[in-house]
Coordinates of C-alpha atoms and ligand atoms in Angstrom, one line a residue:
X28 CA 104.8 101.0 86.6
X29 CA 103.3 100.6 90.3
X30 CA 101.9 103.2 92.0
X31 CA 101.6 105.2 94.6
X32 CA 98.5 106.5 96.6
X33 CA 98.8 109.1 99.2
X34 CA 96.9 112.1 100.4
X35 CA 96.1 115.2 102.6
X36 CA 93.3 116.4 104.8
X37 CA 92.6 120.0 103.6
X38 CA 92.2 121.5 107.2
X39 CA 94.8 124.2 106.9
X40 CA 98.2 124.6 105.4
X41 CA 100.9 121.7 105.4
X42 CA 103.6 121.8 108.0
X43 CA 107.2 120.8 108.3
X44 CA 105.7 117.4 109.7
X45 CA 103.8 116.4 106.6
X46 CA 107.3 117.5 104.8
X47 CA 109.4 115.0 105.9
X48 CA 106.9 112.3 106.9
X49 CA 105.4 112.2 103.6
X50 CA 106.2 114.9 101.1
X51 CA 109.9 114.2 101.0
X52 CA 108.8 111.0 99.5
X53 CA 106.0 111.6 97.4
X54 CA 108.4 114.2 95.1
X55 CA 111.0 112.0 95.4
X56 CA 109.5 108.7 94.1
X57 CA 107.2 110.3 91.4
X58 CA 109.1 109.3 88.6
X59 CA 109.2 105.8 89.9
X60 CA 105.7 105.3 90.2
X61 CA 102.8 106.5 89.3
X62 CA 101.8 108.9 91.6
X63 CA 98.3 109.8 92.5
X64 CA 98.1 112.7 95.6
X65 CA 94.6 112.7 96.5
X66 CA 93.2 116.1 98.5
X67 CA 90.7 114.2 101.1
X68 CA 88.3 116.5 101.4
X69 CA 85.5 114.7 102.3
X70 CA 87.9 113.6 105.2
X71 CA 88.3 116.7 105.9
X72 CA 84.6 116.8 106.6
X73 CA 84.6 114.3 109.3
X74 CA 85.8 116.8 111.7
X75 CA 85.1 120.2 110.0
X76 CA 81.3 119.4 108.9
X77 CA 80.4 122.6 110.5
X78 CA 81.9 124.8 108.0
X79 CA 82.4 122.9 104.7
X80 CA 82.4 127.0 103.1
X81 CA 86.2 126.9 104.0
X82 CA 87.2 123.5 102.0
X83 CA 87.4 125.6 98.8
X84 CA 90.4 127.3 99.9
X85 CA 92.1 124.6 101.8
X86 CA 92.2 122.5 98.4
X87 CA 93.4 124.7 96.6
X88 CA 96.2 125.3 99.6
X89 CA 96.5 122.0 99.3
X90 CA 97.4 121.7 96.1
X91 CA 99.2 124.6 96.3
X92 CA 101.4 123.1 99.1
X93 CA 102.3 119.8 97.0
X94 CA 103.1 122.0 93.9
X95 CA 105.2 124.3 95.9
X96 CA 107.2 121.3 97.2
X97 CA 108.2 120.0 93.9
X98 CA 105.2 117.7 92.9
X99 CA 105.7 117.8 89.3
X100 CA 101.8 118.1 87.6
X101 CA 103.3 116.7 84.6
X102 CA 103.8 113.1 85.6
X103 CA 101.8 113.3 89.1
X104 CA 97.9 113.2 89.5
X105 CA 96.5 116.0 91.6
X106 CA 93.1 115.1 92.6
X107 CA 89.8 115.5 94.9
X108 CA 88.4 113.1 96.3
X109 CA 84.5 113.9 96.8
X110 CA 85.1 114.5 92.9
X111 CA 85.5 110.4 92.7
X112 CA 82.3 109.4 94.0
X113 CA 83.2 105.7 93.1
X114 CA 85.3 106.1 96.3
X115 CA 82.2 106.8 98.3
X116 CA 80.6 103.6 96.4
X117 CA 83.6 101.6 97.5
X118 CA 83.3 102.9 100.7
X119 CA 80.0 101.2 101.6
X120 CA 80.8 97.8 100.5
X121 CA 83.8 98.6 102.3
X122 CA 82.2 99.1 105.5
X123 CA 81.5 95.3 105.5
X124 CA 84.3 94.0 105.6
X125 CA 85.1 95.6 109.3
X126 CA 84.0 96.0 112.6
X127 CA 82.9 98.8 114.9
X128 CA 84.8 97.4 117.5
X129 CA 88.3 97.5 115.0
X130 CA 87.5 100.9 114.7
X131 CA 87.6 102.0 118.0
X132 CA 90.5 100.1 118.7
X133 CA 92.6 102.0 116.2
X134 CA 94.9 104.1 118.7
X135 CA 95.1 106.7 115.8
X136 CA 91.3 107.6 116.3
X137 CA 91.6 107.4 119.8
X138 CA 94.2 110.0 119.9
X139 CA 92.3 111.8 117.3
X140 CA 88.7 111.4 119.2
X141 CA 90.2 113.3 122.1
X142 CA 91.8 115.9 120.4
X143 CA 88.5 116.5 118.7
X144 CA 86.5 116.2 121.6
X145 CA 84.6 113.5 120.1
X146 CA 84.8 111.1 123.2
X147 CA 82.7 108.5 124.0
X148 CA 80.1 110.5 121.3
X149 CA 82.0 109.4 117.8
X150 CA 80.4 110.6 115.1
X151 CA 79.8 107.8 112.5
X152 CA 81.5 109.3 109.7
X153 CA 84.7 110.0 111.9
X154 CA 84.8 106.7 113.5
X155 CA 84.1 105.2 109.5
X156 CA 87.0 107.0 108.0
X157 CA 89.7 104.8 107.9
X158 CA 86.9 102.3 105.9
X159 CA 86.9 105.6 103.5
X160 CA 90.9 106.2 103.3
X161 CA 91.2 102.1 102.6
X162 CA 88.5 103.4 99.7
X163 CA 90.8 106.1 98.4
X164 CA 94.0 104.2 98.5
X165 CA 92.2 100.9 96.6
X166 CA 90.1 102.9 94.0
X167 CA 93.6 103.5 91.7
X168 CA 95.3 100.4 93.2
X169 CA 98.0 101.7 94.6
X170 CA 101.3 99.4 95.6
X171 CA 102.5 101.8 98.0
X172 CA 101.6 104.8 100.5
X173 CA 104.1 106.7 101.9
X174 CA 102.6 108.3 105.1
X175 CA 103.4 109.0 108.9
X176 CA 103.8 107.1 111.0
X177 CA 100.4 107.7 112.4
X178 CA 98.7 106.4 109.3
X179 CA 99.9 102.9 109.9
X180 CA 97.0 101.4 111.7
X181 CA 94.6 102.8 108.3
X182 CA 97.4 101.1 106.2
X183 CA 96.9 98.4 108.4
X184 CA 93.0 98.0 108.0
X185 CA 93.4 98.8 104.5
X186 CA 95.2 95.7 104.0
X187 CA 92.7 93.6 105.7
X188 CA 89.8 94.7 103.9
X189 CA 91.7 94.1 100.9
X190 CA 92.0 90.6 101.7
X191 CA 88.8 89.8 103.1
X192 CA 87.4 91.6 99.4
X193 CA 89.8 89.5 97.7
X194 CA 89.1 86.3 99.6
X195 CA 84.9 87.0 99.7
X196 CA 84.7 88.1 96.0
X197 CA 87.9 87.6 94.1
X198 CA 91.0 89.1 93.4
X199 CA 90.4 92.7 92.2
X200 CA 92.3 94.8 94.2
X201 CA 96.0 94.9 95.7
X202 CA 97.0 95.1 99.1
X203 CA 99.5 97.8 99.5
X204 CA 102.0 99.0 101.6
X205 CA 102.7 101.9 104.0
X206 CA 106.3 103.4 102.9
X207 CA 107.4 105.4 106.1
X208 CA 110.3 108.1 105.7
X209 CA 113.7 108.9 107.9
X210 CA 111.7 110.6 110.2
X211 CA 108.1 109.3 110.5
X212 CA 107.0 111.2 113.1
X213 CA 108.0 114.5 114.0
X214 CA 107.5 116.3 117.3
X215 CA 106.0 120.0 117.5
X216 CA 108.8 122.7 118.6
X217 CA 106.6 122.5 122.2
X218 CA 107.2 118.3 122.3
X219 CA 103.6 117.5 122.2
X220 CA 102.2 116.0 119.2
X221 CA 102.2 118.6 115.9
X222 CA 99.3 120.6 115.7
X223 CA 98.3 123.6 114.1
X224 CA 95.9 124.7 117.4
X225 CA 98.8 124.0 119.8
X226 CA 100.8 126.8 117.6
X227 CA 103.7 124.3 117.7
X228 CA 104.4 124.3 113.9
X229 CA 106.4 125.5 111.7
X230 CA 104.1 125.5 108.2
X231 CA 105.6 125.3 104.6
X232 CA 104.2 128.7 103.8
X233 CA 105.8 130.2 106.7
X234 CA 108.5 133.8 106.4
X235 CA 112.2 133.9 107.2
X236 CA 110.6 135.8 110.5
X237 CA 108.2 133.3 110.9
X238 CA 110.8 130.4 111.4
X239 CA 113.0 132.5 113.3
X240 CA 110.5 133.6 116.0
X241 CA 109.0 129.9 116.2
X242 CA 112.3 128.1 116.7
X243 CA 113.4 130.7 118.9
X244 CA 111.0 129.9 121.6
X245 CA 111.3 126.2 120.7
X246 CA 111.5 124.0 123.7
X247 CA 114.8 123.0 124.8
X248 CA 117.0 120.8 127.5
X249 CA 114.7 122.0 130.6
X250 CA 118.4 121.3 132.3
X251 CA 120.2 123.6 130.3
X252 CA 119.8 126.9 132.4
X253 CA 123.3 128.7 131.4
X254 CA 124.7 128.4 127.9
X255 CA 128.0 126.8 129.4
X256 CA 126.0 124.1 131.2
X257 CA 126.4 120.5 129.7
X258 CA 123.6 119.5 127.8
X259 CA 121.5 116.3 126.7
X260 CA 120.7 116.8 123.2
X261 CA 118.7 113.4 123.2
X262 CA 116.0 115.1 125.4
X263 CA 116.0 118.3 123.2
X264 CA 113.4 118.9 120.7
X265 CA 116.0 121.5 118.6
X266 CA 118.0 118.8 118.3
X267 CA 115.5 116.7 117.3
X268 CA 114.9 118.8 114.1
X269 CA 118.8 119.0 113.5
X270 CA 118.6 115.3 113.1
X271 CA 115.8 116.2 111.1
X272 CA 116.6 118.6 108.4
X273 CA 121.0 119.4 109.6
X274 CA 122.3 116.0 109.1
X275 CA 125.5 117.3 108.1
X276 CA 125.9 119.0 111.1
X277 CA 124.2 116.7 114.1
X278 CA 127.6 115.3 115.4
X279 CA 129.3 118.5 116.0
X280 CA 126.0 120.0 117.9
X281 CA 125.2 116.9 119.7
X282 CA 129.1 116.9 120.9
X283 CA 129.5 120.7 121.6
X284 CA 126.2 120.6 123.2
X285 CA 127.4 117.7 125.6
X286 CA 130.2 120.1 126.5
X287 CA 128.6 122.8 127.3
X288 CA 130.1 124.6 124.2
X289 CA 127.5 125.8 122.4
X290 CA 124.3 127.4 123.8
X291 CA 121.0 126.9 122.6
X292 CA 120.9 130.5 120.9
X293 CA 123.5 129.5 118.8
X294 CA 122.3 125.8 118.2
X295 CA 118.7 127.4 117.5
X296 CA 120.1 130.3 115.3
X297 CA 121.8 127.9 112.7
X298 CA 119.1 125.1 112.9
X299 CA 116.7 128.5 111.5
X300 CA 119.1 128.9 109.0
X301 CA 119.0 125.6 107.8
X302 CA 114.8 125.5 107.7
X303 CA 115.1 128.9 105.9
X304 CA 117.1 127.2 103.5
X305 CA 114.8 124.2 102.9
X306 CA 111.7 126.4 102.8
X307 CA 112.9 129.6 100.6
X308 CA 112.2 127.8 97.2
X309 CA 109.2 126.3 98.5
X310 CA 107.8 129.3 99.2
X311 CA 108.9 131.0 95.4
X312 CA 107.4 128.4 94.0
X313 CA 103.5 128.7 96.3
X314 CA 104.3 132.4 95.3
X315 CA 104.8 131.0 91.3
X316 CA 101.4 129.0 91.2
X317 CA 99.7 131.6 93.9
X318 CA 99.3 134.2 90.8
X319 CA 98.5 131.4 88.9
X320 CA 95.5 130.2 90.1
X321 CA 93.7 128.9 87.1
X322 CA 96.5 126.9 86.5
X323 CA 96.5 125.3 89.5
X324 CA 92.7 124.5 88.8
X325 CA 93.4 123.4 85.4
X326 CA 95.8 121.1 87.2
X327 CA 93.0 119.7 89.9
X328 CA 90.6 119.4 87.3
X329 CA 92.8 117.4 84.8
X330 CA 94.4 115.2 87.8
X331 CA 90.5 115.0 88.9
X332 CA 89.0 113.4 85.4
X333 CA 92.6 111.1 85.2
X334 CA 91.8 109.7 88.6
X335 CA 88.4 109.3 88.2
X336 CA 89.1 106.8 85.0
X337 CA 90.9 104.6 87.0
X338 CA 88.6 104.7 89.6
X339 CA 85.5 103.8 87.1
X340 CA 87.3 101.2 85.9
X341 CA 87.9 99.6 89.5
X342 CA 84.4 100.2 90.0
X343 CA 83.2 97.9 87.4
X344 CA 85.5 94.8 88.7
X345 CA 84.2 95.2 91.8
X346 CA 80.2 95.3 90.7
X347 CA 81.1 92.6 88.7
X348 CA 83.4 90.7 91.1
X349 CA 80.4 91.3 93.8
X350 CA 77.9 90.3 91.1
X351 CA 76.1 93.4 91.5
X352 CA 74.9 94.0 87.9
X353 CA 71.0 93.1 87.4
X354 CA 70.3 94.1 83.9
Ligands
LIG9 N1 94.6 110.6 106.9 C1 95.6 111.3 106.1 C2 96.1 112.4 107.1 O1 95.4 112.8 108.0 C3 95.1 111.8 104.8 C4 94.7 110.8 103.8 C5 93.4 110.7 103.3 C6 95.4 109.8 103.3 N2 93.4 109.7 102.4 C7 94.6 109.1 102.4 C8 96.8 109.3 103.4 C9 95.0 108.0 101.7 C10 97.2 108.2 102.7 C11 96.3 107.5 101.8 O2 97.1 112.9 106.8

């Protein structure tokens, strides 16, 4: 069976942009592949060092969030990844194989870097963390990574490294590749970029009220002043999420919109009905595992050790394939 590697940064709960970039896929393909969801939390780190007391609760959120979308613990490994120190290991041969200047070339960091404020003052470990995410998605071997469409250029470097490894020192490990969904990168409800301090998300743990208060004062055509007035659905973010999660229903909208026959109340009230009906069961189940919660560690722990084999065993090829064994 191949596998899949793929993973979260346990900053805060999951949003509807994690859902159909990656989740969607991940639950969908786990009986295909073996599927290992790794919680990045020293990833995490690289921009939270300051207060490493909150990762305890963000991983188990995390987990908490792929469990609540339908990642089934019983043929899906749940793991953490600064409990797989081998990835750390990997991680400094790793770093190389690559230069600085690739690093700050990669226009997701960029984008990142100001976001964070990091400008012109990277930290190492952010700047590094791609070299770190090519670590985690090598350590099992993964075949294939479904992600955003943001993660491409760390696909991307991740393949390099895996050749230049392979090419240097032999062929342990296997390049993979990025698997993007339908919709590989969606837009916050404002039109910037998703982001949980914009307050432009809608989050998988989110209430019926929640949903309906966000996408109510979603952005819309900026043309569209009366609810009669023709409007251009390709420049509206609501629309945007019908093509999202209402396929059934995009042509109508699209059309009526056009002609001015139906106003963006409307066309916002059903695509809220719609998300309510995507995230209801989600949100039983987060309740379901929520009063659980040593289940939920039983399942981290388990995933955890499972992970960890495989990553010991990758380990040893690469000592030995490096020739870094002295005794
Ligand atoms: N960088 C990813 C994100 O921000 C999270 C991540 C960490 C990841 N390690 C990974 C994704 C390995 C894919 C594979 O969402």
């Amino acid at each position: 069976m191949k596998r899949i590697l793929t993973g979260d940064r346990p900053t805060g709960p999951l949003h509807l942009g994690h859902y159909v970039g990656t989740i969607v896929n991940r639950v969908k393909l786990q009986y295909e592949y073996e599927t290992f969801i790794l919680i990045a939390d020293a990833q995490a780190l690289t921009t939270n060092f300051e207060h490493p007391e909150k990762l305890k609760e963000d991983v188990f959120h995390c987990a908490l969030d792929n469990l609540s979308c339908g990642l089934d613990p019983n043929v899906s490994t749940l793991c953490i990844q600064t409990m797989i120190p081998e990835i750390a290991e990997l991680t400094v041969y790793f770093s190389n194989l690559v230069t600085v200047n690739q690093l700050l070339h990669n226009p997701t960091i960029k984008t990142e870097a100001r976001y964070f404020g990091f400008e012109e003052r990277y930290p190492y470990g952010f700047l590094g963390y791609p070299v770190s995410q090519a670590a985690d998605i090598t350590f099992c071997r993964a075949n294939l990574v479904p992600v955003g469409e943001d993660q491409l250029p760390h696909i991307e470097l991740t393949r390099k490294i895996v050749r230049r490894f392979n090419e240097l020192y032999g062929e342990v490990l296997v390049e993979p590749e990025a698997l993007l969904s339908d919709v590989p990168r969606l837009p916050g409800l404002d039109g910037q970029k998703m982001s949980k301090s914009l307050g432009n998300c809608i989050f998988l743990k989110d209430s019926d009220y929640e949903i309906e208060e966000k996408v109510r004062r979603a952005l819309t055509d900026p043309a569209r002043i009366h609810p009669n007035d023709p409007g251009h659905p390709e420049v509206c973010i609501v629309f945007t999420y019908h093509k999202a999660f209402n396929r059934k229903e995009i042509e109508e909208i699209g059309e009526t919109c056009r002609q001015g026959k139906i106003g963006c109340v409307e066309c916002k009230k059903r695509l809220a009905e719609e998300l309510k009906k995507i995230l209801s069961p989600i949100r039983k189940k987060r309740s379901y595992y929520e009063e659980r919660r040593d289940l939920v560690i039983e399942i981290l722990r388990a995933g955890t050790k499972k992970a960890k084999e495989e990553a010991e065993k990758t380990i040893t090829d690469v000592r030995k394939a490096m020739r870094l064994s002295y005794f």
